[in-house]
Coordinates of C-alpha atoms in Angstrom, one line a residue:
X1260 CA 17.7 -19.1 16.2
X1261 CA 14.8 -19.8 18.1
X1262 CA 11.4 -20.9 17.3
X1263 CA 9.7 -17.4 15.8
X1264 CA 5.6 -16.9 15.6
X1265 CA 4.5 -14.4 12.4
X1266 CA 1.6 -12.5 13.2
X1267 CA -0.4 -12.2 10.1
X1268 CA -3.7 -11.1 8.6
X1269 CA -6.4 -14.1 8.1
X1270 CA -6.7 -13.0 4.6
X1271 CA -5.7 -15.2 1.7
X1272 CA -3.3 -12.2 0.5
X1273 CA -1.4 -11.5 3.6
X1274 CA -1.4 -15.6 4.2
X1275 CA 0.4 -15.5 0.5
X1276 CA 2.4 -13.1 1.4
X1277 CA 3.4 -14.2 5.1
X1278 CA 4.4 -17.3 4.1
X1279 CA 6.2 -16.1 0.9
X1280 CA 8.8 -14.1 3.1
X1281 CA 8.9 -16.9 5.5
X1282 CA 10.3 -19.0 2.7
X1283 CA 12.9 -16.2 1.6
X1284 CA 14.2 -16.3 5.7
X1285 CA 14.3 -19.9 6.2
X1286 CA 16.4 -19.7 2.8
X1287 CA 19.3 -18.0 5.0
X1288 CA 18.5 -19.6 8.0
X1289 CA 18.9 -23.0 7.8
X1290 CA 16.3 -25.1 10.1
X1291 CA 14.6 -22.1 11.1
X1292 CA 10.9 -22.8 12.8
X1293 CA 8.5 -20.6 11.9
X1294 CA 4.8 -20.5 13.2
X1295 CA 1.8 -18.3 11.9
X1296 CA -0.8 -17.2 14.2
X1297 CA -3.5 -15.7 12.4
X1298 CA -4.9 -12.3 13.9
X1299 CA -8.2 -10.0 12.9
X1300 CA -7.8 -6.5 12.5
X1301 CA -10.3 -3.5 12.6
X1302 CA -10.0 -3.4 9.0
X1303 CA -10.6 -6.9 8.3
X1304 CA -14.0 -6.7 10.4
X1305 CA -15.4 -3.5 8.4
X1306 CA -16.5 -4.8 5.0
X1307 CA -19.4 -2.9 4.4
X1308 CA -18.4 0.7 4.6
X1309 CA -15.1 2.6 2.4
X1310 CA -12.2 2.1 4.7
X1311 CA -12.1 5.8 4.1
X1312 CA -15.8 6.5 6.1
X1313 CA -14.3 4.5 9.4
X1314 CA -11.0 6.7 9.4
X1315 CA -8.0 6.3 11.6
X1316 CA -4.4 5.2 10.8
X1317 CA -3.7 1.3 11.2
X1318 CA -6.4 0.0 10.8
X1319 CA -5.0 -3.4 9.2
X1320 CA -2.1 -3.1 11.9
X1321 CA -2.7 -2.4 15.8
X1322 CA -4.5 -5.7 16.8
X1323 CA -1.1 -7.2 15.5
X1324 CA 1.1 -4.5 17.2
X1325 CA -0.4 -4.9 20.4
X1326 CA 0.6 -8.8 19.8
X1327 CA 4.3 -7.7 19.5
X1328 CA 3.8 -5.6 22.9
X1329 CA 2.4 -8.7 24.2
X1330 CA 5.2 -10.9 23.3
X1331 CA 2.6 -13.2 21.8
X1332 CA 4.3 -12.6 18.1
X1333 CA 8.1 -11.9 17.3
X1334 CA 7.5 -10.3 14.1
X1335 CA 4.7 -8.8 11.9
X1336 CA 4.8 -9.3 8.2
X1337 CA 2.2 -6.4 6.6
X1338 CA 1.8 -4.5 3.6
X1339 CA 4.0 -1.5 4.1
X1340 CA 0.7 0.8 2.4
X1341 CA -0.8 -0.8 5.9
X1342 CA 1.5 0.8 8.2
X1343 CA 1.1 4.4 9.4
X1344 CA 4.7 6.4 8.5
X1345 CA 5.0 6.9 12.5
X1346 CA 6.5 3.6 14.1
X1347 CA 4.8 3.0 18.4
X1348 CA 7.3 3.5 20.7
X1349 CA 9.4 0.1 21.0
X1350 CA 8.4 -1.0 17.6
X1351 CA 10.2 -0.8 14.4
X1352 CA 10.5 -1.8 11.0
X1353 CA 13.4 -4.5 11.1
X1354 CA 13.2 -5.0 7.4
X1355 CA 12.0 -4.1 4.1
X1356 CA 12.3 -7.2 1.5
X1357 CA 12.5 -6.8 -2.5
X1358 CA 9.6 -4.8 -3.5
X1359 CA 6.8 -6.5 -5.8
X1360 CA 5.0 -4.5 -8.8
X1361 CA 4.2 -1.2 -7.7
X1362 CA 2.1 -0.2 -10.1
X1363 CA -2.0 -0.9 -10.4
X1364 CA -3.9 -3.2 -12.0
X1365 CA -6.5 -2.3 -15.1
X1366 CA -8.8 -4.9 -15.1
X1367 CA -11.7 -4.2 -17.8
X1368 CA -14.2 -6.4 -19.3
X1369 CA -13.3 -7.5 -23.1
X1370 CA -10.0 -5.4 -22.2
X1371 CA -10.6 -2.5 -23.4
X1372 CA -8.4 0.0 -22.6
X1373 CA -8.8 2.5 -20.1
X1374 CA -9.0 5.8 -22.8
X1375 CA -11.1 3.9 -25.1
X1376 CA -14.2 3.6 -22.1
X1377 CA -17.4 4.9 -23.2
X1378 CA -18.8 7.8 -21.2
X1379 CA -20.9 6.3 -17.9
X1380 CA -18.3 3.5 -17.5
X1381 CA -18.3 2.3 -14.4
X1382 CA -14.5 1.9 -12.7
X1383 CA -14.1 0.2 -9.7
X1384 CA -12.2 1.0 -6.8
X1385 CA -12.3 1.5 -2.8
X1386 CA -9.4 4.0 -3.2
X1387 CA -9.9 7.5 -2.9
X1388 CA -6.5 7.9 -4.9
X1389 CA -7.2 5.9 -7.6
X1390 CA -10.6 7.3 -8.0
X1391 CA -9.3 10.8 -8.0
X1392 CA -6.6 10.7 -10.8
X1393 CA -9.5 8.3 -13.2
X1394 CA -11.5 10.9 -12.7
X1395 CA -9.0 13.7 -13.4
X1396 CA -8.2 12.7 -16.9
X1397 CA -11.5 10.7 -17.3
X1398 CA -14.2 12.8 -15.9
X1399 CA -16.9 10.9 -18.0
X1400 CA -16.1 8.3 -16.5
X1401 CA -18.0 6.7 -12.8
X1402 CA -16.0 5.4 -10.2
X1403 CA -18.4 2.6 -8.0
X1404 CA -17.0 1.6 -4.8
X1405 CA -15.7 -1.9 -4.2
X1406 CA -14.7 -4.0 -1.4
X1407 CA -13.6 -7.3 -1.3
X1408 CA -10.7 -9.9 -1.4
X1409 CA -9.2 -10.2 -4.9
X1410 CA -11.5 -13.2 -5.6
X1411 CA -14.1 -11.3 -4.7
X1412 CA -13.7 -8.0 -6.8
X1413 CA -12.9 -9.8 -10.0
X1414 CA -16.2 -12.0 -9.3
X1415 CA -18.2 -8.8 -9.1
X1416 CA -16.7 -7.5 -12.0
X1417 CA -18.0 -10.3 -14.1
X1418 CA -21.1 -10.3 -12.3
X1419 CA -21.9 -6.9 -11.6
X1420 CA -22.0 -3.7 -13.9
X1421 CA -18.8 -2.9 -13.4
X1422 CA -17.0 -2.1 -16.8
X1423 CA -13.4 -2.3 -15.2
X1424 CA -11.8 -2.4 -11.7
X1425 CA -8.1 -1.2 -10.3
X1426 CA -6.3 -3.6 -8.1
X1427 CA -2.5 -3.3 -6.9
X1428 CA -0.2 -5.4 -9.2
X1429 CA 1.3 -6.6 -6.3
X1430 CA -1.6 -8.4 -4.6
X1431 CA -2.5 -10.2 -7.7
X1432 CA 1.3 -11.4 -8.6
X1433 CA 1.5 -12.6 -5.4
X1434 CA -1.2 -14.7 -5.2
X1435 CA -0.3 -16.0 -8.4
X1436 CA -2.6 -14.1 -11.1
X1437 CA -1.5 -14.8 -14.8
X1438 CA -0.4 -11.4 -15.9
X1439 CA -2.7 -11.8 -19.1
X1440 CA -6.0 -11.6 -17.1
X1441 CA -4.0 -7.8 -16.6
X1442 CA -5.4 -5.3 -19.5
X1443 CA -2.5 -3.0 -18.8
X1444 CA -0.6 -2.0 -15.8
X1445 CA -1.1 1.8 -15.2
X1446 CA 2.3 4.0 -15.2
X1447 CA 2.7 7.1 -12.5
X1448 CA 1.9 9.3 -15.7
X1449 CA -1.9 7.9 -15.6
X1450 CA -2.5 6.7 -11.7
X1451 CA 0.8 7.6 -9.2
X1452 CA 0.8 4.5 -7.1
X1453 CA 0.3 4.9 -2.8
X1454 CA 3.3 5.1 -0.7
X1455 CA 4.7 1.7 0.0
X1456 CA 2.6 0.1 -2.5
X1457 CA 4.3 -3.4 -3.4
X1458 CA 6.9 -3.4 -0.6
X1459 CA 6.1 -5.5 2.4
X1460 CA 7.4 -4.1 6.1
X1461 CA 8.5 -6.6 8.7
X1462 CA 7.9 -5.0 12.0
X1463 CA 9.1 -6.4 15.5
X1464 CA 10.3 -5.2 18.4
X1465 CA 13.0 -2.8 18.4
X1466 CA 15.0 -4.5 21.3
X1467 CA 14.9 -7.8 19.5
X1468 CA 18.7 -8.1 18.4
X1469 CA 18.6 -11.3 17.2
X1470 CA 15.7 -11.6 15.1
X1471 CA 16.8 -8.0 13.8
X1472 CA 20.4 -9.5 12.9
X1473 CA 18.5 -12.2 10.9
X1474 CA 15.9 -9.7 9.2
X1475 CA 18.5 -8.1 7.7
X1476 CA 19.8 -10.9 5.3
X1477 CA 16.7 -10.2 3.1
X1478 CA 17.0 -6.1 3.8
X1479 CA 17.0 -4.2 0.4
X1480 CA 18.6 -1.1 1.7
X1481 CA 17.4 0.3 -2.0
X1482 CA 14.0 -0.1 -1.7
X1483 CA 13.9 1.3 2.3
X1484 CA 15.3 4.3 0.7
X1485 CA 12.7 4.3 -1.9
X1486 CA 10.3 4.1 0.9
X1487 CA 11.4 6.3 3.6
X1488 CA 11.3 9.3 1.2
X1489 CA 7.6 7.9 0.3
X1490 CA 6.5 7.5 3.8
X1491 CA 8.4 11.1 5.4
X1492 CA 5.9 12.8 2.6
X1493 CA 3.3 11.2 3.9
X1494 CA 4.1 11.9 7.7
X1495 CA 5.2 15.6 6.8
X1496 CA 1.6 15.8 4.5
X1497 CA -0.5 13.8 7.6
X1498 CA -1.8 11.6 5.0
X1499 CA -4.2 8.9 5.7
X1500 CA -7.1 7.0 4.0
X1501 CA -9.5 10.2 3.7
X1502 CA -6.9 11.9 1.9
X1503 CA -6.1 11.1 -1.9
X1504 CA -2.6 11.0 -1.7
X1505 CA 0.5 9.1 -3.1
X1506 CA 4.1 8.7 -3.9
X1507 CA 6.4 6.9 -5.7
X1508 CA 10.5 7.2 -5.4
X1509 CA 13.2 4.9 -7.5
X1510 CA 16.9 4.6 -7.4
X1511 CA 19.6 5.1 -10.1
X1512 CA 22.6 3.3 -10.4
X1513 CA 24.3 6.2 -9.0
X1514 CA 22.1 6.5 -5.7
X1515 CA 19.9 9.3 -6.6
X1516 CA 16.3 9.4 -5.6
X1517 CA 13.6 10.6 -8.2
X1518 CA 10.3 11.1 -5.4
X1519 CA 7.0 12.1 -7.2
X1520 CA 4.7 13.0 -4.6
X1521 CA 0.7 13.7 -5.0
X1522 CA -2.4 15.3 -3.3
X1523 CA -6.0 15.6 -4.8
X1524 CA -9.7 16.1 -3.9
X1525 CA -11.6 13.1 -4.0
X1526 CA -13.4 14.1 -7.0
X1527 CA -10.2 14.8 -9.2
X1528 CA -10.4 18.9 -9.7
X1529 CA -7.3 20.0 -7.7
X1530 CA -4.4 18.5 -7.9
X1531 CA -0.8 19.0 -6.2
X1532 CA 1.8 17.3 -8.2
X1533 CA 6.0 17.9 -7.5
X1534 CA 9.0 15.6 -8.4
X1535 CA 12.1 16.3 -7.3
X1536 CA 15.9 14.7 -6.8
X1537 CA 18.4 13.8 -4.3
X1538 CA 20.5 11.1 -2.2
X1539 CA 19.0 11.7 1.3
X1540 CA 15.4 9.9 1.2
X1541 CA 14.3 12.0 4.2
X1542 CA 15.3 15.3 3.0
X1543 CA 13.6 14.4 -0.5
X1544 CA 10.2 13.4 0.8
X1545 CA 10.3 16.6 3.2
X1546 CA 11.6 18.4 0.6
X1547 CA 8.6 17.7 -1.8
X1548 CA 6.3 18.3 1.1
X1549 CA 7.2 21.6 1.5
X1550 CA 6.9 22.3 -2.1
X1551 CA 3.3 21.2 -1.8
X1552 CA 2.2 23.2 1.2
X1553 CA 3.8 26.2 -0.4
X1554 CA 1.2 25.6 -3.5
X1555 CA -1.7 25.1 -0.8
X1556 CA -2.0 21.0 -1.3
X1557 CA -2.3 21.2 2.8
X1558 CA -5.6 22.7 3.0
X1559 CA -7.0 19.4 0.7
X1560 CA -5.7 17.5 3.4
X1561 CA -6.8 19.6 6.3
X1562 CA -10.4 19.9 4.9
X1563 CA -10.6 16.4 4.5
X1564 CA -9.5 15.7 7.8
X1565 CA -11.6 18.0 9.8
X1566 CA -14.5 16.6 8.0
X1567 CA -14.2 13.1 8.2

């Protein structure tokens, strides 16, 4: 195999993670060379405003894509939550890896817990999603925006009057976190998780034949499942950081798919909730999307859209 160059975010996160999954190729790829060359991304250079106010799809990913086009990376190693659900011509997703926590983070000071916050608590978040379902079930509570690496968020927590902040599980595990600093993990009954949330997507061109023959000795075809029912809701919905939206999908024993999928107004009022089962992960994601439309979740979404 020859010599292959990652493209990464600068970030310490996708760093971690980058070099994390290089570690899990070079484990079935004996004497593989692997090189990182660290690229800045639209979203990396906007840290003053709610990625939500800047819009647009990709905003962590096209600097690197146009790399791969370029031929000056073989393979991209994101957070899948990063990637729009519609792959650039010539470009595709050569492998999805074992899927970290999925759920988020509850962070609070003294830990308490999340139903026990006084009214006027300030919760934390730069996620319109998470900020919508708090407020749903917690409407005395305040949701503060927050931006940052996770060093940074869990410094302004102690240091600012935040009362509590959400971050993905997945970040913080991976950058090696102690679980105890972790007042509870939220379920999908209290805060449904976004689509892709803990998997990572290795992108690369779709011609490459030999890197994709290697990619797929760390493939979980279980968790692409998982995720391609996520992701073809959020394609079919035309989803994107202005929207409140998620999804979560596992996998029984037997091969069934249980897909919850999710839309909301920023402030937590409507919601557009639907779970439903089956074996074909495309059909299930379209399936629930369909179900939402028909209860009028699309107008959230078109609303939102028109007006950002």
């Amino acid at each position: 195999m020859r010599k292959l160059i990652v493209g990464s975010r600068r970030s310490k996160l996708a760093l971690t993670q980058s070099k994390q999954f290089i570690e899990q190729l070079k484990s079935v790829s004996e004497g593989l060379e692997v090189e990182i060359k660290e690229i800045v991304t639209k979203g990396d250079q906007i840290v003053d405003r709610q990625l939500s106010k800047v819009g647009g799809k990709g905003l962590f990913v096209k600097e690197i894509e146009q790399a791969l086009y370029n031929h000056e990376i073989d393979l991209a190693i994101h957070s899948l939550k990063d990637v729009p659900s519609v792959m650039p011509e010539g470009l595709t997703l050569g492998c999805i890896p074992d899927r970290e926590n999925p759920f988020d983070a509850y962070i609070a000071i003294d830990h308490v817990p999340l139903d026990e916050l006084k009214p006027g608590s300030i919760v934390g978040t730069s996620s319109l999603r998470r900020g919508a379902q708090i407020l749903a079930k917690y409407p005395h509570l305040e949701i503060k925006w927050i931006r940052g690496n996770i060093d940074t968020r869990l410094q302004k927590l102690q240091d600012e009057d935040y009362d509590a902040i959400i971050l993905a599980a997945a970040g913080l595990k991976r950058m090696g976190w102690p679980s105890d600093m972790v007042t509870t993990y939220l379920q999908p009954d209290t805060l449904i998780p976004a689509i892709g949330q803990g998997a990572l997507g290795i992108e690369c061109r779709s011609d490459d034949t030999e890197l994709l023959e290697l990619l797929q000795k760390v493939h979980n075809a279980s968790v692409e499942r998982c995720v391609t029912s996520e992701r073809t809701f959020l394609k079919e919905m035309d989803g994107s950081c202005s929207v409140p939206i998620g999804g979560y999908a596992t996998e029984d024993d037997e091969g069934t798919i249980t897909f919850t999928g999710l839309i909301m107004t920023p402030d937590g009022k409507e919601r557009y909730e639907c779970t439903k089962e089956g074996t074909d992960p495309v059909a299930l994601g379209k399936a629930v999307s369909d179900e939402l439309k028909s209860q009028g979740a699309y107008e959230i979404i078109k609303n939102l859209n028109e007006n950002q």
